PDB file of C-alpha atoms in Angstrom:
ATOM      1  CA  MET A  22     158.644  81.704  63.296  1.00 44.00           C
ATOM      2  CA  GLY A  23     156.863  81.554  66.636  1.00 44.00           C
ATOM      3  CA  ASN A  24     158.810  84.444  67.914  1.00 46.00           C
ATOM      4  CA  ARG A  25     155.829  86.665  68.423  1.00 43.00           C
ATOM      5  CA  HIS A  26     154.987  84.377  71.221  1.00 46.00           C
ATOM      6  CA  ALA A  27     158.520  84.177  72.591  1.00 47.00           C
ATOM      7  CA  LYS A  28     158.628  84.789  76.271  1.00 48.00           C
ATOM      8  CA  ALA A  29     161.798  86.688  77.214  1.00 48.00           C
ATOM      9  CA  ARG A  30     161.492  86.344  80.914  1.00 51.00           C
ATOM     10  CA  SER A  31     164.292  88.854  81.580  1.00 55.00           C
ATOM     11  CA  HIS A  32     163.016  90.719  84.570  1.00 60.00           C
ATOM     12  CA  GLN A  33     163.917  93.827  86.412  1.00 68.00           C
ATOM     13  CA  GLY A  34     166.607  93.622  88.969  1.00 80.00           C
ATOM     14  CA  PHE A  35     168.402  90.442  87.797  1.00 93.00           C
ATOM     15  CA  ASP A  36     171.293  90.131  90.290  1.00 96.00           C
ATOM     16  CA  VAL A  37     173.683  87.330  89.454  1.00 97.00           C
ATOM     17  CA  ASP A  38     175.521  87.501  92.776  1.00 97.00           C
ATOM     18  CA  ARG A  39     172.411  87.239  94.785  1.00 97.00           C
ATOM     19  CA  ASP A  40     171.132  84.331  92.601  1.00 97.00           C
ATOM     20  CA  ALA A  41     174.341  82.410  93.006  1.00 98.00           C
ATOM     21  CA  LYS A  42     174.269  82.896  96.779  1.00 97.00           C
ATOM     22  CA  LYS A  43     170.607  81.736  96.897  1.00 96.00           C
ATOM     23  CA  LEU A  44     171.420  78.606  94.943  1.00 97.00           C
ATOM     24  CA  ASN A  45     174.343  77.858  97.156  1.00 97.00           C
ATOM     25  CA  LYS A  46     172.150  78.248 100.193  1.00 97.00           C
ATOM     26  CA  ALA A  47     169.458  76.105  98.704  1.00 98.00           C
ATOM     27  CA  CYS A  48     171.926  73.207  98.119  1.00 96.00           C
ATOM     28  CA  LYS A  49     173.947  73.524 101.320  1.00 92.00           C
ATOM     29  CA  GLY A  50     173.768  71.504 104.470  1.00 86.00           C
ATOM     30  CA  MET A  51     171.065  68.985 105.307  1.00 86.00           C
ATOM     31  CA  GLY A  52     168.277  68.808 102.811  1.00 90.00           C
ATOM     32  CA  THR A  53     167.765  70.843  99.621  1.00 96.00           C
ATOM     33  CA  ASP A  54     165.453  73.831  99.238  1.00 97.00           C
ATOM     34  CA  GLU A  55     163.788  72.640  96.063  1.00 98.00           C
ATOM     35  CA  ALA A  56     161.281  75.559  96.055  1.00 98.00           C
ATOM     36  CA  ALA A  57     164.181  78.064  95.752  1.00 98.00           C
ATOM     37  CA  ILE A  58     165.735  76.136  92.855  1.00 98.00           C
ATOM     38  CA  ILE A  59     162.358  75.889  91.077  1.00 98.00           C
ATOM     39  CA  GLU A  60     161.717  79.604  91.480  1.00 97.00           C
ATOM     40  CA  MET A  61     165.112  80.531  90.143  1.00 96.00           C
ATOM     41  CA  LEU A  62     165.253  78.123  87.190  1.00 97.00           C
ATOM     42  CA  SER A  63     161.762  79.037  86.010  1.00 97.00           C
ATOM     43  CA  SER A  64     162.023  82.832  86.373  1.00 96.00           C
ATOM     44  CA  ARG A  65     165.404  83.470  84.695  1.00 96.00           C
ATOM     45  CA  THR A  66     166.115  83.536  80.932  1.00 96.00           C
ATOM     46  CA  SER A  67     168.491  81.010  79.432  1.00 97.00           C
ATOM     47  CA  ASP A  68     171.161  83.763  79.173  1.00 96.00           C
ATOM     48  CA  GLU A  69     170.719  84.628  82.859  1.00 97.00           C
ATOM     49  CA  ARG A  70     171.051  80.980  83.833  1.00 98.00           C
ATOM     50  CA  GLN A  71     174.394  80.880  81.915  1.00 98.00           C
ATOM     51  CA  GLN A  72     175.596  83.895  83.958  1.00 98.00           C
ATOM     52  CA  ILE A  73     174.524  82.286  87.202  1.00 98.00           C
ATOM     53  CA  LYS A  74     176.333  79.037  86.318  1.00 98.00           C
ATOM     54  CA  GLN A  75     179.570  80.923  85.679  1.00 98.00           C
ATOM     55  CA  LYS A  76     179.192  83.075  88.802  1.00 98.00           C
ATOM     56  CA  TYR A  77     178.545  79.986  90.867  1.00 98.00           C
ATOM     57  CA  LYS A  78     181.636  78.320  89.581  1.00 98.00           C
ATOM     58  CA  ALA A  79     183.803  81.382  90.121  1.00 98.00           C
ATOM     59  CA  THR A  80     182.483  81.908  93.665  1.00 98.00           C
ATOM     60  CA  TYR A  81     182.233  78.386  94.976  1.00 98.00           C
ATOM     61  CA  GLY A  82     184.727  76.515  92.754  1.00 98.00           C
ATOM     62  CA  LYS A  83     182.107  73.906  91.877  1.00 97.00           C
ATOM     63  CA  ASP A  84     179.989  73.287  88.730  1.00 98.00           C
ATOM     64  CA  LEU A  85     176.326  73.874  89.347  1.00 98.00           C
ATOM     65  CA  GLU A  86     175.571  70.757  87.233  1.00 98.00           C
ATOM     66  CA  GLU A  87     177.616  68.525  89.591  1.00 98.00           C
ATOM     67  CA  VAL A  88     175.814  70.030  92.616  1.00 98.00           C
ATOM     68  CA  PHE A  89     172.389  69.362  91.024  1.00 98.00           C
ATOM     69  CA  LYS A  90     173.385  65.838  90.189  1.00 98.00           C
ATOM     70  CA  SER A  91     174.300  65.131  93.747  1.00 96.00           C
ATOM     71  CA  GLU A  92     171.349  66.953  95.311  1.00 96.00           C
ATOM     72  CA  LEU A  93     168.379  66.284  92.989  1.00 98.00           C
ATOM     73  CA  SER A  94     167.028  63.095  91.427  1.00 97.00           C
ATOM     74  CA  GLY A  95     164.774  61.637  88.830  1.00 98.00           C
ATOM     75  CA  ASN A  96     162.807  63.788  86.274  1.00 99.00           C
ATOM     76  CA  PHE A  97     163.266  66.889  88.476  1.00 99.00           C
ATOM     77  CA  GLU A  98     167.040  66.492  88.125  1.00 99.00           C
ATOM     78  CA  LYS A  99     166.756  65.901  84.373  1.00 98.00           C
ATOM     79  CA  THR A 100     164.694  69.032  83.841  1.00 99.00           C
ATOM     80  CA  ALA A 101     166.895  71.163  86.136  1.00 99.00           C
ATOM     81  CA  LEU A 102     170.031  70.025  84.237  1.00 99.00           C
ATOM     82  CA  ALA A 103     168.387  70.638  80.912  1.00 98.00           C
ATOM     83  CA  LEU A 104     167.709  74.223  81.999  1.00 98.00           C
ATOM     84  CA  LEU A 105     171.320  74.769  82.721  1.00 98.00           C
ATOM     85  CA  ASP A 106     172.210  74.197  79.104  1.00 98.00           C
ATOM     86  CA  ARG A 107     171.745  76.687  76.298  1.00 97.00           C
ATOM     87  CA  PRO A 108     168.908  75.483  74.077  1.00 97.00           C
ATOM     88  CA  SER A 109     171.424  74.481  71.297  1.00 98.00           C
ATOM     89  CA  GLU A 110     173.491  72.531  73.820  1.00 98.00           C
ATOM     90  CA  TYR A 111     170.475  70.787  75.124  1.00 98.00           C
ATOM     91  CA  ASP A 112     169.443  69.752  71.627  1.00 98.00           C
ATOM     92  CA  ALA A 113     173.021  68.639  70.900  1.00 99.00           C
ATOM     93  CA  ARG A 114     173.091  66.457  74.038  1.00 98.00           C
ATOM     94  CA  GLN A 115     169.737  64.932  73.052  1.00 98.00           C
ATOM     95  CA  LEU A 116     171.099  64.077  69.624  1.00 99.00           C
ATOM     96  CA  GLN A 117     174.340  62.614  70.962  1.00 99.00           C
ATOM     97  CA  LYS A 118     172.426  60.478  73.421  1.00 98.00           C
ATOM     98  CA  ALA A 119     170.153  59.237  70.639  1.00 98.00           C
ATOM     99  CA  MET A 120     173.158  58.015  68.633  1.00 98.00           C
ATOM    100  CA  LYS A 121     175.722  56.782  71.100  1.00 95.00           C
ATOM    101  CA  GLY A 122     176.100  53.103  71.908  1.00 88.00           C
ATOM    102  CA  LEU A 123     174.235  50.422  69.997  1.00 89.00           C
ATOM    103  CA  GLY A 124     171.166  51.371  68.038  1.00 92.00           C
ATOM    104  CA  THR A 125     169.897  54.828  67.192  1.00 96.00           C
ATOM    105  CA  ASP A 126     166.846  56.581  68.548  1.00 97.00           C
ATOM    106  CA  GLU A 127     165.645  57.960  65.253  1.00 98.00           C
ATOM    107  CA  ALA A 128     162.594  59.512  66.755  1.00 97.00           C
ATOM    108  CA  VAL A 129     164.778  61.997  68.621  1.00 98.00           C
ATOM    109  CA  LEU A 130     166.821  62.879  65.460  1.00 99.00           C
ATOM    110  CA  ILE A 131     163.523  63.457  63.650  1.00 99.00           C
ATOM    111  CA  GLU A 132     161.935  65.424  66.485  1.00 97.00           C
ATOM    112  CA  VAL A 133     165.015  67.860  66.608  1.00 98.00           C
ATOM    113  CA  LEU A 134     166.241  68.147  63.020  1.00 99.00           C
ATOM    114  CA  CYS A 135     162.795  68.323  61.320  1.00 99.00           C
ATOM    115  CA  THR A 136     161.498  71.066  63.616  1.00 98.00           C
ATOM    116  CA  ARG A 137     164.361  73.630  63.976  1.00 98.00           C
ATOM    117  CA  SER A 138     165.018  76.791  61.995  1.00 98.00           C
ATOM    118  CA  ASN A 139     168.230  77.263  60.004  1.00 98.00           C
ATOM    119  CA  LYS A 140     169.685  79.452  62.768  1.00 98.00           C
ATOM    120  CA  GLU A 141     168.864  76.863  65.418  1.00 98.00           C
ATOM    121  CA  ILE A 142     170.456  74.027  63.343  1.00 99.00           C
ATOM    122  CA  VAL A 143     173.592  76.020  62.850  1.00 99.00           C
ATOM    123  CA  ALA A 144     173.778  76.636  66.657  1.00 99.00           C
ATOM    124  CA  ILE A 145     173.141  72.962  67.348  1.00 99.00           C
ATOM    125  CA  LYS A 146     176.000  71.903  64.992  1.00 99.00           C
ATOM    126  CA  GLU A 147     178.405  74.298  66.697  1.00 99.00           C
ATOM    127  CA  ALA A 148     177.318  73.116  70.185  1.00 99.00           C
ATOM    128  CA  TYR A 149     177.760  69.475  69.135  1.00 99.00           C
ATOM    129  CA  GLN A 150     181.251  70.121  67.824  1.00 99.00           C
ATOM    130  CA  ARG A 151     182.165  71.990  70.988  1.00 99.00           C
ATOM    131  CA  LEU A 152     180.730  69.475  73.407  1.00 99.00           C
ATOM    132  CA  PHE A 153     181.748  66.210  71.735  1.00 99.00           C
ATOM    133  CA  ASP A 154     184.552  67.230  69.480  1.00 99.00           C
ATOM    134  CA  LYS A 155     182.824  65.570  66.562  1.00 98.00           C
ATOM    135  CA  SER A 156     180.843  66.684  63.601  1.00 99.00           C
ATOM    136  CA  LEU A 157     177.083  66.219  63.984  1.00 99.00           C
ATOM    137  CA  GLU A 158     176.703  65.599  60.244  1.00 99.00           C
ATOM    138  CA  SER A 159     179.336  62.883  60.315  1.00 99.00           C
ATOM    139  CA  ASP A 160     177.643  61.127  63.184  1.00 98.00           C
ATOM    140  CA  VAL A 161     174.212  61.353  61.582  1.00 99.00           C
ATOM    141  CA  LYS A 162     175.671  59.961  58.354  1.00 98.00           C
ATOM    142  CA  ALA A 163     177.244  57.079  60.303  1.00 98.00           C
ATOM    143  CA  ASP A 164     174.127  56.269  62.311  1.00 97.00           C
ATOM    144  CA  THR A 165     171.367  56.473  59.760  1.00 98.00           C
ATOM    145  CA  SER A 166     170.938  55.040  56.255  1.00 96.00           C
ATOM    146  CA  GLY A 167     168.974  55.288  53.083  1.00 93.00           C
ATOM    147  CA  ASN A 168     166.414  57.960  52.494  1.00 93.00           C
ATOM    148  CA  LEU A 169     166.148  58.988  56.185  1.00 96.00           C
ATOM    149  CA  LYS A 170     169.911  59.729  56.062  1.00 97.00           C
ATOM    150  CA  LYS A 171     169.317  61.841  52.914  1.00 96.00           C
ATOM    151  CA  ILE A 172     166.577  64.002  54.465  1.00 97.00           C
ATOM    152  CA  LEU A 173     168.451  64.502  57.737  1.00 98.00           C
ATOM    153  CA  VAL A 174     171.718  65.413  56.021  1.00 98.00           C
ATOM    154  CA  SER A 175     169.745  67.806  53.815  1.00 98.00           C
ATOM    155  CA  LEU A 176     168.225  69.465  56.837  1.00 99.00           C
ATOM    156  CA  LEU A 177     171.629  69.798  58.506  1.00 99.00           C
ATOM    157  CA  GLN A 178     172.722  72.081  55.614  1.00 98.00           C
ATOM    158  CA  ALA A 179     170.457  74.688  57.165  1.00 98.00           C
ATOM    159  CA  ASP A 180     169.579  76.263  53.838  1.00 98.00           C
ATOM    160  CA  ARG A 181     165.842  76.262  53.920  1.00 98.00           C
ATOM    161  CA  ASP A 182     164.300  79.263  52.368  1.00 98.00           C
ATOM    162  CA  GLU A 183     162.871  81.310  55.194  1.00 97.00           C
ATOM    163  CA  GLY A 184     161.458  84.187  53.212  1.00 96.00           C
ATOM    164  CA  ASP A 185     157.848  85.347  53.178  1.00 96.00           C
ATOM    165  CA  ASP A 186     157.246  85.269  49.469  1.00 98.00           C
ATOM    166  CA  VAL A 187     155.076  82.617  47.851  1.00 98.00           C
ATOM    167  CA  ASP A 188     155.733  81.539  44.285  1.00 99.00           C
ATOM    168  CA  LYS A 189     152.479  80.103  43.058  1.00 98.00           C
ATOM    169  CA  ASP A 190     154.040  78.591  39.917  1.00 98.00           C
ATOM    170  CA  LEU A 191     156.713  76.846  41.937  1.00 98.00           C
ATOM    171  CA  ALA A 192     154.063  75.504  44.296  1.00 99.00           C
ATOM    172  CA  GLY A 193     152.187  74.060  41.344  1.00 98.00           C
ATOM    173  CA  GLN A 194     155.378  72.515  39.902  1.00 97.00           C
ATOM    174  CA  ASP A 195     156.511  71.107  43.314  1.00 97.00           C
ATOM    175  CA  ALA A 196     153.032  69.621  43.855  1.00 97.00           C
ATOM    176  CA  LYS A 197     153.273  67.946  40.430  1.00 95.00           C
ATOM    177  CA  ASP A 198     156.867  66.718  41.168  1.00 93.00           C
ATOM    178  CA  LEU A 199     155.674  65.235  44.516  1.00 93.00           C
ATOM    179  CA  TYR A 200     152.824  63.488  42.757  1.00 93.00           C
ATOM    180  CA  ASP A 201     155.089  62.202  39.988  1.00 90.00           C
ATOM    181  CA  ALA A 202     157.610  61.085  42.607  1.00 88.00           C
ATOM    182  CA  GLY A 203     155.064  59.354  44.832  1.00 85.00           C
ATOM    183  CA  GLU A 204     151.614  58.285  43.867  1.00 80.00           C
ATOM    184  CA  GLY A 205     152.171  58.822  40.189  1.00 76.00           C
ATOM    185  CA  ARG A 206     154.586  55.956  39.776  1.00 74.00           C
ATOM    186  CA  TRP A 207     155.662  52.565  41.219  1.00 59.00           C
ATOM    187  CA  GLY A 208     157.985  53.078  44.133  1.00 69.00           C
ATOM    188  CA  THR A 209     158.602  56.495  45.565  1.00 70.00           C
ATOM    189  CA  ASP A 210     161.289  58.842  44.329  1.00 78.00           C
ATOM    190  CA  GLU A 211     162.310  60.272  47.706  1.00 86.00           C
ATOM    191  CA  LEU A 212     164.606  62.843  46.154  1.00 88.00           C
ATOM    192  CA  ALA A 213     161.744  65.072  45.201  1.00 92.00           C
ATOM    193  CA  PHE A 214     160.274  64.839  48.703  1.00 93.00           C
ATOM    194  CA  THR A 215     163.651  65.624  50.268  1.00 93.00           C
ATOM    195  CA  GLU A 216     164.274  68.561  47.957  1.00 94.00           C
ATOM    196  CA  VAL A 217     160.893  70.174  48.545  1.00 97.00           C
ATOM    197  CA  LEU A 218     160.324  69.390  52.234  1.00 98.00           C
ATOM    198  CA  ALA A 219     163.781  70.325  53.347  1.00 98.00           C
ATOM    199  CA  LYS A 220     164.413  73.417  51.267  1.00 98.00           C
ATOM    200  CA  ARG A 221     161.131  75.382  50.768  1.00 98.00           C
ATOM    201  CA  SER A 222     159.911  77.876  53.267  1.00 99.00           C
ATOM    202  CA  HIS A 223     156.921  76.951  55.504  1.00 98.00           C
ATOM    203  CA  LYS A 224     154.780  79.460  53.740  1.00 98.00           C
ATOM    204  CA  GLN A 225     155.752  78.125  50.325  1.00 99.00           C
ATOM    205  CA  LEU A 226     155.091  74.547  51.465  1.00 99.00           C
ATOM    206  CA  ARG A 227     151.606  75.496  52.584  1.00 99.00           C
ATOM    207  CA  ALA A 228     150.868  76.742  49.052  1.00 99.00           C
ATOM    208  CA  THR A 229     152.428  73.465  47.621  1.00 99.00           C
ATOM    209  CA  PHE A 230     150.132  71.352  49.855  1.00 99.00           C
ATOM    210  CA  GLN A 231     147.167  73.268  48.665  1.00 99.00           C
ATOM    211  CA  ALA A 232     148.143  72.843  45.048  1.00 99.00           C
ATOM    212  CA  TYR A 233     148.645  69.083  45.722  1.00 98.00           C
ATOM    213  CA  GLN A 234     145.126  68.842  47.165  1.00 98.00           C
ATOM    214  CA  ILE A 235     143.636  70.547  44.077  1.00 98.00           C
ATOM    215  CA  LEU A 236     145.772  68.516  41.647  1.00 96.00           C
ATOM    216  CA  ILE A 237     144.843  65.047  42.848  1.00 94.00           C
ATOM    217  CA  ASN A 238     142.144  65.699  45.422  1.00 96.00           C
ATOM    218  CA  LYS A 239     144.076  64.057  48.239  1.00 96.00           C
ATOM    219  CA  ASP A 240     145.828  65.479  51.234  1.00 98.00           C
ATOM    220  CA  ILE A 241     149.634  65.292  51.158  1.00 97.00           C
ATOM    221  CA  GLU A 242     149.710  63.499  54.556  1.00 98.00           C
ATOM    222  CA  GLU A 243     147.493  60.789  53.179  1.00 96.00           C
ATOM    223  CA  ALA A 244     149.855  60.365  50.190  1.00 93.00           C
ATOM    224  CA  ILE A 245     152.880  60.164  52.467  1.00 93.00           C
ATOM    225  CA  GLU A 246     151.129  57.573  54.670  1.00 95.00           C
ATOM    226  CA  ALA A 247     150.309  55.519  51.594  1.00 91.00           C
ATOM    227  CA  GLU A 248     153.706  55.773  49.900  1.00 89.00           C
ATOM    228  CA  THR A 249     156.254  55.558  52.773  1.00 90.00           C
ATOM    229  CA  SER A 250     156.634  53.843  56.074  1.00 93.00           C
ATOM    230  CA  GLY A 251     158.718  53.720  59.263  1.00 96.00           C
ATOM    231  CA  ASP A 252     161.100  56.460  60.202  1.00 98.00           C
ATOM    232  CA  LEU A 253     161.138  58.103  56.737  1.00 96.00           C
ATOM    233  CA  GLN A 254     157.345  58.500  56.985  1.00 96.00           C
ATOM    234  CA  LYS A 255     157.685  59.940  60.420  1.00 98.00           C
ATOM    235  CA  ALA A 256     160.233  62.499  59.164  1.00 98.00           C
ATOM    236  CA  TYR A 257     158.124  63.517  56.133  1.00 97.00           C
ATOM    237  CA  LEU A 258     154.987  63.896  58.246  1.00 98.00           C
ATOM    238  CA  THR A 259     156.852  65.969  60.872  1.00 99.00           C
ATOM    239  CA  LEU A 260     158.132  68.286  58.194  1.00 99.00           C
ATOM    240  CA  VAL A 261     154.620  68.642  56.733  1.00 99.00           C
ATOM    241  CA  ARG A 262     152.917  69.209  60.069  1.00 99.00           C
ATOM    242  CA  CYS A 263     155.545  71.759  61.119  1.00 98.00           C
ATOM    243  CA  ALA A 264     155.125  73.643  57.815  1.00 99.00           C
ATOM    244  CA  ARG A 265     151.349  73.693  58.342  1.00 99.00           C
ATOM    245  CA  ASP A 266     151.396  74.669  62.033  1.00 98.00           C
ATOM    246  CA  GLN A 267     154.482  74.382  64.105  1.00 98.00           C
ATOM    247  CA  GLU A 268     152.861  75.359  67.381  1.00 98.00           C
ATOM    248  CA  GLY A 269     150.058  72.869  66.619  1.00 99.00           C
ATOM    249  CA  TYR A 270     152.561  70.182  65.980  1.00 99.00           C
ATOM    250  CA  PHE A 271     154.186  70.645  69.395  1.00 99.00           C
ATOM    251  CA  ALA A 272     150.786  70.891  71.089  1.00 99.00           C
ATOM    252  CA  ASP A 273     149.854  67.478  69.559  1.00 98.00           C
ATOM    253  CA  ARG A 274     153.171  65.976  70.613  1.00 98.00           C
ATOM    254  CA  LEU A 275     152.612  67.154  74.215  1.00 99.00           C
ATOM    255  CA  TYR A 276     149.049  65.866  74.247  1.00 99.00           C
ATOM    256  CA  LYS A 277     150.070  62.462  73.008  1.00 98.00           C
ATOM    257  CA  SER A 278     152.832  62.246  75.556  1.00 98.00           C
ATOM    258  CA  MET A 279     150.312  62.499  78.382  1.00 98.00           C
ATOM    259  CA  LYS A 280     147.044  60.936  77.123  1.00 96.00           C
ATOM    260  CA  GLY A 281     146.119  57.432  78.144  1.00 91.00           C
ATOM    261  CA  ALA A 282     148.013  55.370  80.694  1.00 90.00           C
ATOM    262  CA  GLY A 283     151.583  56.487  81.550  1.00 92.00           C
ATOM    263  CA  THR A 284     153.398  59.646  80.632  1.00 96.00           C
ATOM    264  CA  ASP A 285     156.301  60.060  78.179  1.00 97.00           C
ATOM    265  CA  GLU A 286     158.282  62.353  80.455  1.00 98.00           C
ATOM    266  CA  GLU A 287     161.248  62.630  78.055  1.00 96.00           C
ATOM    267  CA  THR A 288     159.021  64.209  75.405  1.00 96.00           C
ATOM    268  CA  LEU A 289     157.459  66.514  77.971  1.00 98.00           C
ATOM    269  CA  ILE A 290     160.788  67.738  79.298  1.00 98.00           C
ATOM    270  CA  HIS A 291     162.274  68.077  75.827  1.00 97.00           C
ATOM    271  CA  ILE A 292     159.491  70.190  74.282  1.00 98.00           C
ATOM    272  CA  ILE A 293     158.827  72.435  77.329  1.00 98.00           C
ATOM    273  CA  VAL A 294     162.523  73.144  77.887  1.00 98.00           C
ATOM    274  CA  ALA A 295     163.505  73.462  74.186  1.00 97.00           C
ATOM    275  CA  ARG A 296     160.591  75.716  73.249  1.00 97.00           C
ATOM    276  CA  ALA A 297     160.418  77.760  76.475  1.00 96.00           C
ATOM    277  CA  GLU A 298     161.912  80.889  74.881  1.00 95.00           C
ATOM    278  CA  VAL A 299     160.774  80.218  71.293  1.00 96.00           C
ATOM    279  CA  ASP A 300     157.123  79.639  71.054  1.00 97.00           C
ATOM    280  CA  LEU A 301     155.843  77.998  74.224  1.00 98.00           C
ATOM    281  CA  GLN A 302     153.162  80.605  74.738  1.00 97.00           C
ATOM    282  CA  GLY A 303     151.868  79.935  71.291  1.00 98.00           C
ATOM    283  CA  ILE A 304     151.976  76.217  71.956  1.00 99.00           C
ATOM    284  CA  LYS A 305     149.883  76.680  75.082  1.00 99.00           C
ATOM    285  CA  ALA A 306     147.289  78.728  73.229  1.00 99.00           C
ATOM    286  CA  LYS A 307     147.092  76.098  70.488  1.00 99.00           C
ATOM    287  CA  PHE A 308     146.798  73.271  73.045  1.00 99.00           C
ATOM    288  CA  GLN A 309     143.847  75.030  74.680  1.00 99.00           C
ATOM    289  CA  GLU A 310     142.235  75.558  71.298  1.00 99.00           C
ATOM    290  CA  LYS A 311     142.651  71.976  70.130  1.00 98.00           C
ATOM    291  CA  TYR A 312     141.962  70.043  73.301  1.00 98.00           C
ATOM    292  CA  GLN A 313     139.688  72.390  75.275  1.00 98.00           C
ATOM    293  CA  LYS A 314     141.914  72.116  78.310  1.00 98.00           C
ATOM    294  CA  SER A 315     144.952  74.002  79.578  1.00 98.00           C
ATOM    295  CA  LEU A 316     148.423  72.465  79.058  1.00 99.00           C
ATOM    296  CA  SER A 317     149.301  73.455  82.629  1.00 98.00           C
ATOM    297  CA  ASP A 318     146.335  71.579  84.019  1.00 98.00           C
ATOM    298  CA  MET A 319     147.086  68.460  82.069  1.00 98.00           C
ATOM    299  CA  VAL A 320     150.799  68.568  83.086  1.00 98.00           C
ATOM    300  CA  ARG A 321     149.684  69.093  86.714  1.00 98.00           C
ATOM    301  CA  SER A 322     147.475  66.026  86.676  1.00 96.00           C
ATOM    302  CA  ASP A 323     150.024  63.859  84.813  1.00 97.00           C
ATOM    303  CA  THR A 324     153.102  64.557  86.870  1.00 98.00           C
ATOM    304  CA  SER A 325     153.907  64.979  90.539  1.00 98.00           C
ATOM    305  CA  GLY A 326     156.272  66.366  93.122  1.00 98.00           C
ATOM    306  CA  ASP A 327     159.100  68.887  92.317  1.00 98.00           C
ATOM    307  CA  PHE A 328     159.107  67.728  88.685  1.00 99.00           C
ATOM    308  CA  GLN A 329     155.488  68.831  88.391  1.00 99.00           C
ATOM    309  CA  LYS A 330     156.127  72.126  90.165  1.00 99.00           C
ATOM    310  CA  LEU A 331     159.041  73.004  87.861  1.00 99.00           C
ATOM    311  CA  LEU A 332     157.171  72.161  84.648  1.00 99.00           C
ATOM    312  CA  VAL A 333     154.088  74.180  85.759  1.00 98.00           C
ATOM    313  CA  ALA A 334     156.341  77.072  86.693  1.00 98.00           C
ATOM    314  CA  LEU A 335     158.000  76.969  83.252  1.00 98.00           C
ATOM    315  CA  LEU A 336     154.577  77.032  81.622  1.00 97.00           C
ATOM    316  CA  HIS A 337     153.567  80.273  83.329  1.00 92.00           C
TER     317      HIS A 337
END
């Protein structure tokens, strides 16, 4: 999807031995050389960081994660640790954290599962099984209920059409089905929403939303807001907004995480780290266009210290 903006940071002269040495030096003795850690984490690709992690362990007999946990702290530590994971592992950890213990953080399940491609979902399921020796689908089924469970389990099948073709007749039929399932009757028949929103390509969905607008002269988001509530509404709206403009969706989430008093650092870390090699450059451009300010500047004024320096470095 946003791959035209993907930023593969692979650079000339990547030297895993030198990098492992530098990191060891940065974490050794009194005090930590945070600048060296920031420079390295932000200027290597995810694959390169995996190689550095393995080399570090082989050379020094220690896990880099454990070293970071003992040397760093706060949101800086959280971000640094997130960057040591593969993107699929990072997402898997976020999902597991959202479900473990009492209560479930549905917002995290929605944020991840409603915005990832088939390939990403397959990788997340594999990472989850590997890291926690459990099936992600079983955990989601056990931790959610009702129609939210149905849409999330449907998304976990990773069988959304990702083709480029648009079938105008299907768009018209889907629009009618959505109307009949929602506004056209008492109570909402969520099955139609699940089927259409979880399975159709983003391009096809855009045609469906257009057909819906023409059919009943109302935007699909308004209809969802009128017909559903709570987490189910959040999931449907996320799916619609991502189909319309995925980079714009993430730009909005970042903006909301910083505007007003206080900053939602978890969202900030999650989006910047997870999208770094997917569509972060496109998200930055969309942010600038929508809010007339640069994402880097807003992050700079909303965060501080090494955490700020690392996020700003990742944004460049």
